[in-house]
Short mmCIF file of C-alpha atoms in Angstrom, two decimals:
data_model
loop_
_atom_site.label_atom_id
_atom_site.label_comp_id
_atom_site.label_asym_id
_atom_site.label_seq_id
_atom_site.Cartn_x
_atom_site.Cartn_y
_atom_site.Cartn_z
CA UNK M 4 165.27 75.16 177.08
CA UNK M 5 162.72 73.45 174.56
CA UNK M 6 160.97 71.38 177.60
CA UNK M 7 158.14 72.66 179.42
CA UNK M 8 159.71 72.06 183.21
CA UNK M 9 156.36 71.75 185.05
CA UNK M 10 156.28 67.84 186.43
CA UNK M 11 153.22 66.53 187.92
CA UNK M 12 151.73 70.28 187.51
CA UNK M 13 154.00 71.28 190.80
CA UNK M 14 154.04 74.36 188.72
CA UNK M 15 151.08 77.23 188.34
CA UNK M 16 150.05 78.64 185.30
CA UNK M 17 152.03 82.33 184.61
CA UNK M 18 148.41 84.15 185.14
CA UNK M 19 148.02 82.00 188.66
CA UNK M 20 151.28 83.51 189.38
CA UNK M 21 150.74 86.93 188.09
CA UNK M 22 147.27 86.19 190.38
CA UNK M 23 148.73 85.21 193.84
CA UNK M 24 151.58 87.65 193.46
CA UNK M 25 149.34 90.21 193.75
CA UNK M 26 146.98 88.90 196.48
CA UNK M 27 149.71 88.47 198.72
CA UNK M 28 152.03 91.38 197.97
CA UNK M 29 152.22 95.30 197.80
CA UNK M 30 152.45 96.27 193.84
CA UNK M 31 155.49 97.47 192.98
CA UNK M 32 156.69 97.37 189.59
CA UNK M 33 154.65 93.92 188.43
CA UNK M 34 153.87 94.16 184.92
CA UNK M 35 152.91 91.35 182.73
CA UNK M 36 156.75 90.53 181.48
CA UNK M 37 156.92 86.78 182.35
CA UNK M 38 157.24 84.76 185.30
CA UNK M 39 160.98 83.31 185.19
CA UNK M 40 162.38 79.57 186.19
CA UNK M 41 165.44 79.56 185.45
CA UNK M 42 168.13 80.74 182.60
CA UNK M 43 171.62 81.04 181.31
CA UNK M 44 173.69 83.55 179.71
CA UNK M 45 171.36 86.13 178.18
CA UNK M 46 168.71 83.93 177.77
CA UNK M 47 166.04 82.65 180.26
CA UNK M 48 162.76 79.70 180.66
CA UNK M 49 159.23 81.13 181.27
CA UNK M 50 157.01 79.84 183.91
CA UNK M 51 155.11 79.36 180.80
CA UNK M 52 157.36 76.90 178.83
CA UNK M 53 158.38 79.45 176.55
CA UNK M 54 162.50 80.50 175.74
CA UNK M 55 163.11 83.53 175.81
CA UNK M 56 166.51 86.23 174.50
CA UNK M 57 166.81 89.22 177.64
CA UNK M 58 167.25 92.52 175.97
CA UNK M 59 167.02 94.15 179.44
CA UNK M 60 169.74 92.16 182.34
CA UNK M 61 167.02 92.32 184.19
CA UNK M 62 167.75 95.85 184.36
CA UNK M 63 171.10 95.69 184.39
CA UNK M 64 171.50 93.53 187.21
CA UNK M 65 173.15 90.73 185.46
CA UNK M 66 175.37 92.31 183.13
CA UNK M 67 177.50 88.94 183.07
CA UNK M 68 174.08 87.29 181.75
CA UNK M 69 172.01 84.00 183.99
CA UNK M 70 173.95 82.04 186.92
CA UNK M 71 177.44 82.22 185.15
CA UNK M 72 179.11 78.92 186.44
CA UNK M 73 182.17 80.38 188.18
CA UNK M 74 179.98 83.54 190.34
CA UNK M 75 177.53 79.93 191.26
CA UNK M 76 180.51 78.17 192.28
CA UNK M 77 182.19 80.39 194.48
CA UNK M 78 178.07 80.81 195.90
CA UNK M 79 177.54 77.25 196.58
CA UNK M 80 181.65 76.64 197.99
CA UNK M 81 180.41 79.97 200.06
CA UNK M 82 177.06 78.28 201.47
CA UNK M 83 179.12 75.92 202.05
CA UNK M 84 181.64 77.33 203.57
CA UNK M 85 180.67 80.17 205.74
CA UNK M 86 177.37 80.82 204.52
CA UNK M 87 176.21 82.03 208.84
CA UNK M 88 174.30 85.14 208.01
CA UNK M 89 177.75 86.80 209.22
CA UNK M 90 176.86 90.45 210.14
CA UNK M 91 179.04 92.91 208.28
CA UNK M 92 180.49 93.51 211.37
CA UNK M 93 182.30 91.00 211.80
CA UNK M 94 184.70 89.93 209.26
CA UNK M 95 185.12 86.91 207.48
CA UNK M 96 188.04 85.43 205.30
CA UNK M 97 188.35 82.43 202.98
CA UNK M 98 189.83 81.34 199.75
CA UNK M 99 188.03 80.01 196.82
CA UNK M 100 189.83 78.87 193.58
CA UNK M 101 192.85 80.53 194.38
CA UNK M 102 190.83 83.71 195.65
CA UNK M 103 190.84 85.45 198.73
CA UNK M 104 187.20 85.90 199.49
CA UNK M 105 187.07 88.85 202.43
CA UNK M 106 185.64 92.35 203.02
CA UNK M 107 189.72 93.73 202.13
CA UNK M 108 189.64 91.46 199.04
CA UNK M 109 186.73 93.50 197.11
CA UNK M 110 187.32 97.31 198.48
CA UNK M 111 190.79 96.85 197.61
CA UNK M 112 189.25 95.55 193.58
CA UNK M 113 187.14 97.96 193.96
CA UNK M 114 190.21 101.13 194.78
CA UNK M 115 192.15 99.29 191.59
CA UNK M 116 189.42 99.24 189.11
CA UNK M 117 188.30 103.22 190.00
CA UNK M 118 191.61 104.22 189.69
CA UNK M 119 190.49 105.17 186.12
CA UNK M 120 188.60 107.62 187.58
CA UNK M 121 189.30 108.19 190.94
CA UNK M 122 193.25 108.56 190.72
CA UNK M 123 193.58 109.03 194.28
CA UNK M 124 193.41 107.52 197.93
CA UNK M 125 190.17 105.70 198.23
CA UNK M 126 187.96 103.87 200.95
CA UNK M 127 185.15 101.54 200.50
CA UNK M 128 181.55 101.43 202.33
CA UNK M 129 179.71 98.85 201.66
CA UNK M 130 175.47 98.53 201.65
CA UNK M 131 172.69 96.27 200.39
CA UNK M 132 171.20 98.04 198.24
CA UNK M 133 171.25 100.70 195.35
CA UNK M 134 169.61 103.06 196.88
CA UNK M 135 170.53 102.42 200.52
CA UNK M 136 174.09 103.26 199.09
CA UNK M 137 172.89 106.27 197.49
CA UNK M 138 171.64 107.16 201.00
CA UNK M 139 174.67 106.20 202.87
CA UNK M 140 177.34 108.61 200.05
CA UNK M 141 175.27 111.62 200.74
CA UNK M 142 174.85 110.56 204.98
CA UNK M 143 179.18 110.66 204.57
CA UNK M 144 179.04 114.17 202.72
CA UNK M 145 176.99 115.20 205.29
CA UNK M 146 179.88 114.18 208.37
CA UNK M 147 182.54 115.35 206.20
CA UNK M 148 180.96 118.55 205.88
CA UNK M 149 180.07 119.11 209.18
CA UNK M 150 182.94 118.42 210.53
CA UNK M 151 184.49 120.91 208.43
CA UNK M 152 182.30 123.92 209.46
CA UNK M 153 181.80 122.96 212.89
CA UNK M 154 185.03 120.73 214.63
CA UNK M 155 183.79 116.97 215.10
CA UNK M 156 183.84 117.89 218.88
CA UNK M 157 181.35 120.74 218.33
CA UNK M 158 179.01 118.84 216.49
CA UNK M 159 179.33 115.97 219.34
CA UNK M 160 178.37 118.09 221.57
CA UNK M 161 174.89 118.96 219.54
CA UNK M 162 174.65 115.51 218.77
CA UNK M 163 174.60 114.24 222.37
CA UNK M 164 171.97 117.04 223.15
CA UNK M 165 169.51 115.96 220.88
CA UNK M 166 169.74 112.32 221.98
CA UNK M 167 168.65 113.44 225.45
CA UNK M 168 165.60 115.23 224.07
CA UNK M 169 161.83 113.86 224.22
CA UNK M 170 160.77 115.18 220.69
CA UNK M 171 163.21 115.38 218.03
CA UNK M 172 162.18 117.45 215.06
CA UNK M 173 165.90 117.44 212.82
CA UNK M 174 164.51 120.06 210.18
CA UNK M 175 164.20 123.02 213.11
CA UNK M 176 167.93 122.65 213.67
CA UNK M 177 171.09 123.43 210.97
CA UNK M 178 173.02 120.23 211.69
CA UNK M 179 170.21 118.12 210.28
CA UNK M 180 169.88 120.43 207.14
CA UNK M 181 171.35 120.36 204.30
CA UNK M 182 170.70 121.09 200.46
CA UNK M 183 171.16 118.81 197.59
CA UNK M 184 171.19 119.19 193.40
CA UNK M 185 170.54 116.97 191.05
CA UNK M 186 169.14 116.56 187.66
CA UNK M 187 165.54 116.54 186.31
CA UNK M 188 164.17 113.13 185.35
CA UNK M 189 167.36 111.45 187.82
CA UNK M 190 166.05 107.92 189.47
CA UNK M 191 168.35 107.57 192.49
CA UNK M 192 166.06 105.27 194.81
CA UNK M 193 163.04 105.03 196.23
CA UNK M 194 164.41 105.34 200.19
CA UNK M 195 164.44 108.53 202.59
CA UNK M 196 166.72 110.94 200.84
CA UNK M 197 167.75 109.09 198.14
CA UNK M 198 163.71 109.09 197.71
CA UNK M 199 163.72 112.91 197.51
CA UNK M 200 166.33 112.62 194.93
CA UNK M 201 164.19 110.16 192.08
CA UNK M 202 161.43 112.69 189.58
CA UNK M 203 161.69 110.49 186.79
CA UNK M 204 158.15 110.29 187.63
CA UNK M 205 155.21 111.98 189.86
CA UNK M 206 153.30 108.87 191.34
CA UNK M 207 157.47 107.08 192.29
CA UNK M 208 157.67 110.69 194.48
CA UNK M 209 155.00 109.14 196.92
CA UNK M 210 155.93 109.08 200.14
CA UNK M 211 159.10 110.64 200.36
CA UNK M 212 160.64 112.50 202.98
CA UNK M 213 163.89 114.40 203.93
CA UNK M 214 164.88 117.01 206.57
CA UNK M 215 166.60 118.61 203.67
CA UNK M 216 166.17 120.33 200.59
CA UNK M 217 166.37 119.91 196.97
CA UNK M 218 167.92 121.12 193.73
CA UNK M 219 166.96 120.23 189.82
CA UNK M 220 169.40 120.72 187.78
CA UNK M 221 168.43 120.60 184.06
CA UNK M 222 169.97 118.16 182.15
CA UNK M 223 172.98 119.17 179.92
CA UNK M 224 172.58 117.85 176.72
CA UNK M 225 174.15 119.76 174.05
CA UNK M 226 170.94 122.09 174.04
CA UNK M 227 172.42 124.01 176.52
CA UNK M 228 175.29 126.91 176.89
CA UNK M 229 178.11 127.28 179.83
CA UNK M 230 176.22 130.45 180.42
CA UNK M 231 173.02 128.58 180.76
CA UNK M 232 174.24 126.31 183.16
CA UNK M 233 176.30 128.68 184.98
CA UNK M 234 173.24 130.94 185.68
CA UNK M 235 171.36 127.87 185.87
CA UNK M 236 173.50 126.96 189.17
CA UNK M 237 173.44 129.79 190.89
CA UNK M 238 170.51 130.51 191.19
CA UNK M 239 169.81 126.81 192.84
CA UNK M 240 172.38 127.28 194.72
CA UNK M 241 171.03 131.05 196.25
CA UNK M 242 167.73 129.50 196.18
CA UNK M 243 168.35 127.04 198.24
CA UNK M 244 170.87 127.98 200.29
CA UNK M 245 167.40 130.46 202.44
CA UNK M 246 166.30 127.10 203.55
CA UNK M 247 170.85 125.48 204.20
CA UNK M 248 174.32 124.94 202.22
CA UNK M 249 174.50 123.29 199.01
CA UNK M 250 176.76 120.26 199.58
CA UNK M 251 176.16 117.86 197.34
CA UNK M 252 175.57 116.67 193.13
CA UNK M 253 174.43 113.52 193.05
CA UNK M 254 173.93 112.59 188.85
CA UNK M 255 173.88 109.46 187.04
CA UNK M 256 176.59 109.79 183.91
CA UNK M 257 174.01 108.32 181.56
CA UNK M 258 170.28 108.79 183.09
CA UNK M 259 168.66 104.99 183.28
CA UNK M 260 165.32 105.89 184.07
CA UNK M 261 164.57 109.37 182.74
CA UNK M 262 165.57 107.20 178.86
CA UNK M 263 168.33 106.48 178.64
CA UNK M 264 169.09 110.05 178.12
CA UNK M 265 173.26 111.00 177.67
CA UNK M 266 174.67 114.29 178.46
CA UNK M 267 176.69 116.32 176.44
CA UNK M 268 180.00 115.25 177.57
CA UNK M 269 181.38 119.47 177.29
CA UNK M 270 178.31 120.60 179.21
CA UNK M 271 178.70 117.94 181.63
CA UNK M 272 182.37 118.39 181.99
CA UNK M 273 181.28 121.75 182.87
CA UNK M 274 178.25 121.45 185.02
CA UNK M 275 180.69 119.15 187.54
CA UNK M 276 183.34 121.42 186.95
CA UNK M 277 181.82 124.64 188.25
CA UNK M 278 179.71 122.45 191.03
CA UNK M 279 183.63 121.96 192.28
CA UNK M 280 184.82 125.74 192.02
CA UNK M 281 182.35 126.15 194.80
CA UNK M 282 183.14 123.16 196.93
CA UNK M 283 179.99 121.08 196.22
CA UNK M 284 180.81 117.73 196.23
CA UNK M 285 180.26 115.43 192.92
CA UNK M 286 178.72 112.17 194.02
CA UNK M 287 178.54 110.06 190.76
CA UNK M 288 175.84 107.16 190.70
CA UNK M 289 176.98 104.82 188.41
CA UNK M 290 174.69 102.04 189.58
CA UNK M 291 173.33 101.24 186.17
CA UNK M 292 175.58 102.96 184.04
CA UNK M 293 178.55 101.54 185.40
CA UNK M 294 180.59 97.37 185.48
CA UNK M 295 180.75 97.60 181.66
CA UNK M 296 176.60 98.80 181.12
CA UNK M 297 178.40 101.76 179.27
CA UNK M 298 181.60 100.19 177.11
CA UNK M 299 183.42 100.82 179.85
CA UNK M 300 183.71 100.08 183.63
CA UNK M 301 182.66 103.05 184.85
CA UNK M 302 179.99 105.43 182.57
CA UNK M 303 182.21 108.51 184.24
CA UNK M 304 184.69 107.59 181.22
CA UNK M 305 183.45 108.99 178.36
CA UNK M 306 183.39 111.93 179.83
CA UNK M 307 186.54 112.54 181.19
CA UNK M 308 184.88 112.47 184.85
CA UNK M 309 186.70 112.61 187.85
CA UNK M 310 183.76 112.73 190.95
CA UNK M 311 184.53 112.70 194.56
CA UNK M 312 182.52 109.27 195.29
CA UNK M 313 180.66 107.00 193.31
CA UNK M 314 177.67 104.30 193.69
CA UNK M 315 177.92 101.42 192.73
CA UNK M 316 174.94 98.23 193.42
CA UNK M 317 172.67 96.75 190.59
CA UNK M 318 175.31 93.78 188.65
CA UNK M 319 178.20 94.18 190.74
CA UNK M 320 177.26 90.80 192.57
CA UNK M 321 175.89 89.30 189.65
CA UNK M 322 172.33 89.08 191.58
CA UNK M 323 173.23 88.78 194.64
CA UNK M 324 172.26 92.10 196.87
CA UNK M 325 175.28 93.97 197.32
CA UNK M 326 176.00 98.08 197.33
CA UNK M 327 178.68 99.91 197.98
CA UNK M 328 180.14 103.39 198.60
CA UNK M 329 183.91 104.17 197.08
CA UNK M 330 184.42 107.58 198.26
CA UNK M 331 188.20 110.26 198.42
CA UNK M 332 189.56 109.45 202.22
CA UNK M 333 191.18 112.58 201.18
CA UNK M 334 188.05 114.97 200.98
CA UNK M 335 186.19 112.32 203.90
CA UNK M 336 187.72 111.32 206.75
CA UNK M 337 187.30 107.40 208.17
CA UNK M 338 184.42 107.37 210.17
CA UNK M 339 183.97 107.41 213.69
CA UNK M 340 183.16 103.61 215.73
CA UNK M 341 179.04 103.73 215.40
CA UNK M 342 178.26 105.70 212.53
CA UNK M 343 178.06 103.09 210.30
CA UNK M 344 176.62 99.93 209.83
CA UNK M 345 174.43 97.39 208.69
CA UNK M 346 173.12 93.29 209.64
CA UNK M 347 173.48 92.55 204.99
CA UNK M 348 176.54 94.75 204.54
CA UNK M 349 178.78 92.67 201.88
CA UNK M 350 177.93 89.15 203.75
CA UNK M 351 179.96 86.59 202.32
CA UNK M 352 177.92 85.42 200.04
CA UNK M 353 177.71 88.77 198.18
CA UNK M 354 181.46 89.37 198.88
CA UNK M 355 181.58 85.99 196.94
CA UNK M 356 179.90 86.63 193.91
CA UNK M 357 181.15 90.83 193.98
CA UNK M 358 185.11 89.32 193.46
CA UNK M 359 184.51 86.54 190.93
CA UNK M 360 181.99 88.37 189.36
CA UNK M 361 184.73 92.32 188.80
CA UNK M 362 187.26 89.67 186.92
CA UNK M 363 184.44 88.10 184.73
CA UNK M 364 183.21 92.19 184.12
CA UNK M 365 186.73 92.85 183.11
CA UNK M 366 187.35 89.92 181.19
CA UNK M 367 184.01 91.22 178.76
CA UNK M 368 185.26 95.51 178.76
CA UNK M 369 186.61 94.80 174.93
CA UNK M 370 182.73 92.37 173.95
CA UNK M 371 180.62 94.96 175.64
CA UNK M 372 182.08 98.08 173.75
CA UNK M 373 182.29 95.61 170.50
CA UNK M 374 178.95 94.64 170.64
CA UNK M 375 177.07 98.33 171.93
CA UNK M 376 179.62 99.65 168.59
CA UNK M 377 177.43 96.75 166.58
CA UNK M 378 174.11 96.53 168.39
CA UNK M 379 173.83 101.41 168.42
CA UNK M 380 174.94 100.21 164.25
CA UNK M 381 172.01 98.59 163.58
CA UNK M 382 169.39 100.00 165.73
CA UNK M 383 170.29 103.57 163.65
CA UNK M 384 169.99 101.01 160.02
CA UNK M 385 166.63 100.26 161.36
CA UNK M 386 165.66 103.36 162.41
CA UNK M 387 165.61 104.29 159.06
CA UNK M 388 163.68 101.88 158.15
CA UNK M 389 161.15 102.23 160.68
CA UNK M 390 161.33 106.32 160.59
CA UNK M 391 157.80 106.58 161.11
CA UNK M 392 157.80 105.19 164.37
CA UNK M 393 161.00 105.81 166.33
CA UNK M 394 162.20 109.03 166.24
CA UNK M 395 166.27 108.90 168.40
CA UNK M 396 168.72 105.89 168.52
CA UNK M 397 171.12 107.47 171.41
CA UNK M 398 173.85 105.47 173.67
CA UNK M 399 177.25 104.46 174.82
CA UNK M 400 178.19 100.85 175.11
CA UNK M 401 175.21 98.57 175.43
CA UNK M 402 173.58 101.25 177.23
CA UNK M 403 171.10 102.03 174.32
CA UNK M 404 167.52 104.01 174.12
CA UNK M 405 165.66 103.66 171.22
CA UNK M 406 163.37 106.59 171.80
CA UNK M 407 159.35 106.79 170.24
CA UNK M 408 157.62 109.10 168.60
CA UNK M 409 154.01 107.53 170.30
CA UNK M 410 154.36 106.05 174.45
CA UNK M 411 151.00 103.51 172.38
CA UNK M 412 153.44 101.96 170.19
CA UNK M 413 156.56 101.61 172.79
CA UNK M 414 153.71 100.09 174.92
CA UNK M 415 152.48 97.91 172.23
CA UNK M 416 156.09 96.69 170.73
CA UNK M 417 157.47 95.61 174.37
CA UNK M 418 154.70 93.48 174.81
CA UNK M 419 154.50 92.43 170.59
CA UNK M 420 158.43 91.53 171.24
CA UNK M 421 157.35 88.87 174.08
CA UNK M 422 154.42 86.96 172.04
CA UNK M 423 155.24 87.68 168.06
CA UNK M 424 157.12 84.54 167.67
CA UNK M 425 156.36 81.26 169.09
CA UNK M 426 159.86 79.21 169.66
CA UNK M 427 161.47 82.47 171.24
CA UNK M 428 160.70 85.52 172.49
CA UNK M 429 161.80 89.10 173.37
CA UNK M 430 162.53 90.60 176.35
CA UNK M 431 162.67 94.55 176.34
CA UNK M 432 162.36 97.11 179.03
CA UNK M 433 160.78 101.37 179.05
CA UNK M 434 162.36 103.55 180.39
CA UNK M 435 161.92 107.44 179.89
CA UNK M 436 158.60 108.96 178.46
CA UNK M 437 158.79 106.21 175.29
CA UNK M 438 162.13 105.14 174.79
CA UNK M 439 162.66 101.35 175.12
CA UNK M 440 166.23 100.04 176.45
CA UNK M 441 167.96 98.01 175.38
CA UNK M 442 170.57 96.58 177.61
CA UNK M 443 171.53 92.60 176.47
CA UNK M 444 173.89 90.89 179.08
CA UNK M 445 177.67 92.22 177.84
CA UNK M 446 178.39 88.71 177.38
CA UNK M 447 176.16 88.73 173.87
CA UNK M 448 177.84 87.93 170.56
CA UNK M 449 176.72 89.19 167.19
CA UNK M 450 174.44 85.89 166.95
CA UNK M 451 172.12 86.47 169.56
CA UNK M 452 172.16 90.13 169.04
CA UNK M 453 170.59 90.14 165.66
CA UNK M 454 168.87 86.54 167.18
CA UNK M 455 166.49 89.54 170.01
CA UNK M 456 167.15 92.62 166.02
CA UNK M 457 164.95 89.91 164.48
CA UNK M 458 162.06 89.82 166.83
CA UNK M 459 162.28 93.28 167.60
CA UNK M 460 161.88 94.23 163.56
CA UNK M 461 158.60 91.85 163.21
CA UNK M 462 157.73 93.92 165.73
CA UNK M 463 157.90 97.00 164.42
CA UNK M 464 156.44 95.34 160.74
CA UNK M 465 153.56 95.37 162.52
CA UNK M 466 152.79 99.19 162.88
CA UNK M 467 152.89 99.15 159.50
#
């Protein structure tokens, strides 16, 4: 990593490359982060020739770090053996280092590891990303609700009628209208109905569209009372039901983009219990908080929650695109052929990466919990030294938010941490109104944590 890899000037400078992206690609969330050449473990080499320690895990995409050896071997083996662009509609099955690589094997593994929070029969729906998995979960909920309310034959009869119409306006017909609940400051994606469940920042709502209605609940932190929680639920359901029935509550067990906010255990259980008593499906979005990030396989474990569905993506494929919905098969009967499918749902490459990566996550769960406690303790100590700037340290496992009093200070520290040391930069990312997310790979050790915190401290000292 100390050697600049730029043979024969084949690669552009960081600024040249960023300018090219701005000219040729629609803006997403590109900022002045370093451009990555290659990475290993908790480190990566930037296009600028500098080494960085990553305390973002690419926003929990790389929970097991950059290029885990066995995942890399699995991808190479799959590319040489079975990489044929197979659609998810055509099964595949092959062997890698004594493991079966198949959709069934991955589904069975997801069913097994989710028994700890979903102790009932389950089935899996694969998707290609987090947002599409959220939409798939809502689709499963809607189909199940319609089957229960109208019966499959009546729904099929109505759909056949609409299928033959020249003009189709879903919001004009009750079987296409549903209401959903979510929390303020939540983030569930920027596609279709997942888009409407997102309101972390107003800019994220541009282009949102749905025939449904959406109710936003106050985040169940320690300031809420049981009476307030239930009253708010009743008021929202009453208002939404005028338009369409409320069928599901989608929530992040620990909010990610909204600020790494942790709910009060009693209050989140009160909220979910009350919604469940009204027949509302409980859908846990564990895309960012799950798979070891919060020190447990699932963040729901911290609160004793048993959701009806769990949504996974991000680190599931160790960087290879894949999403999954784990659903209670007693509440959600199997779908009919043709109801849902996609060309890239659980491709051989994604499947191989996920099966191998889940084993790595399981092996590193104790480390995620231990290092999470250590990092939290050290950040608490630093908060005391910089109490004029740092307001709060909160989180579970290696999902820790450091809240600043001033958003400008937060933004300054993120930029300063990249450049204050000549030989090593620290990559941090913002979340919420004025917080920094600390979510390094779950393979990190104490020495590497101290390495990153030393840079963070030096950046903070420049505020004094």
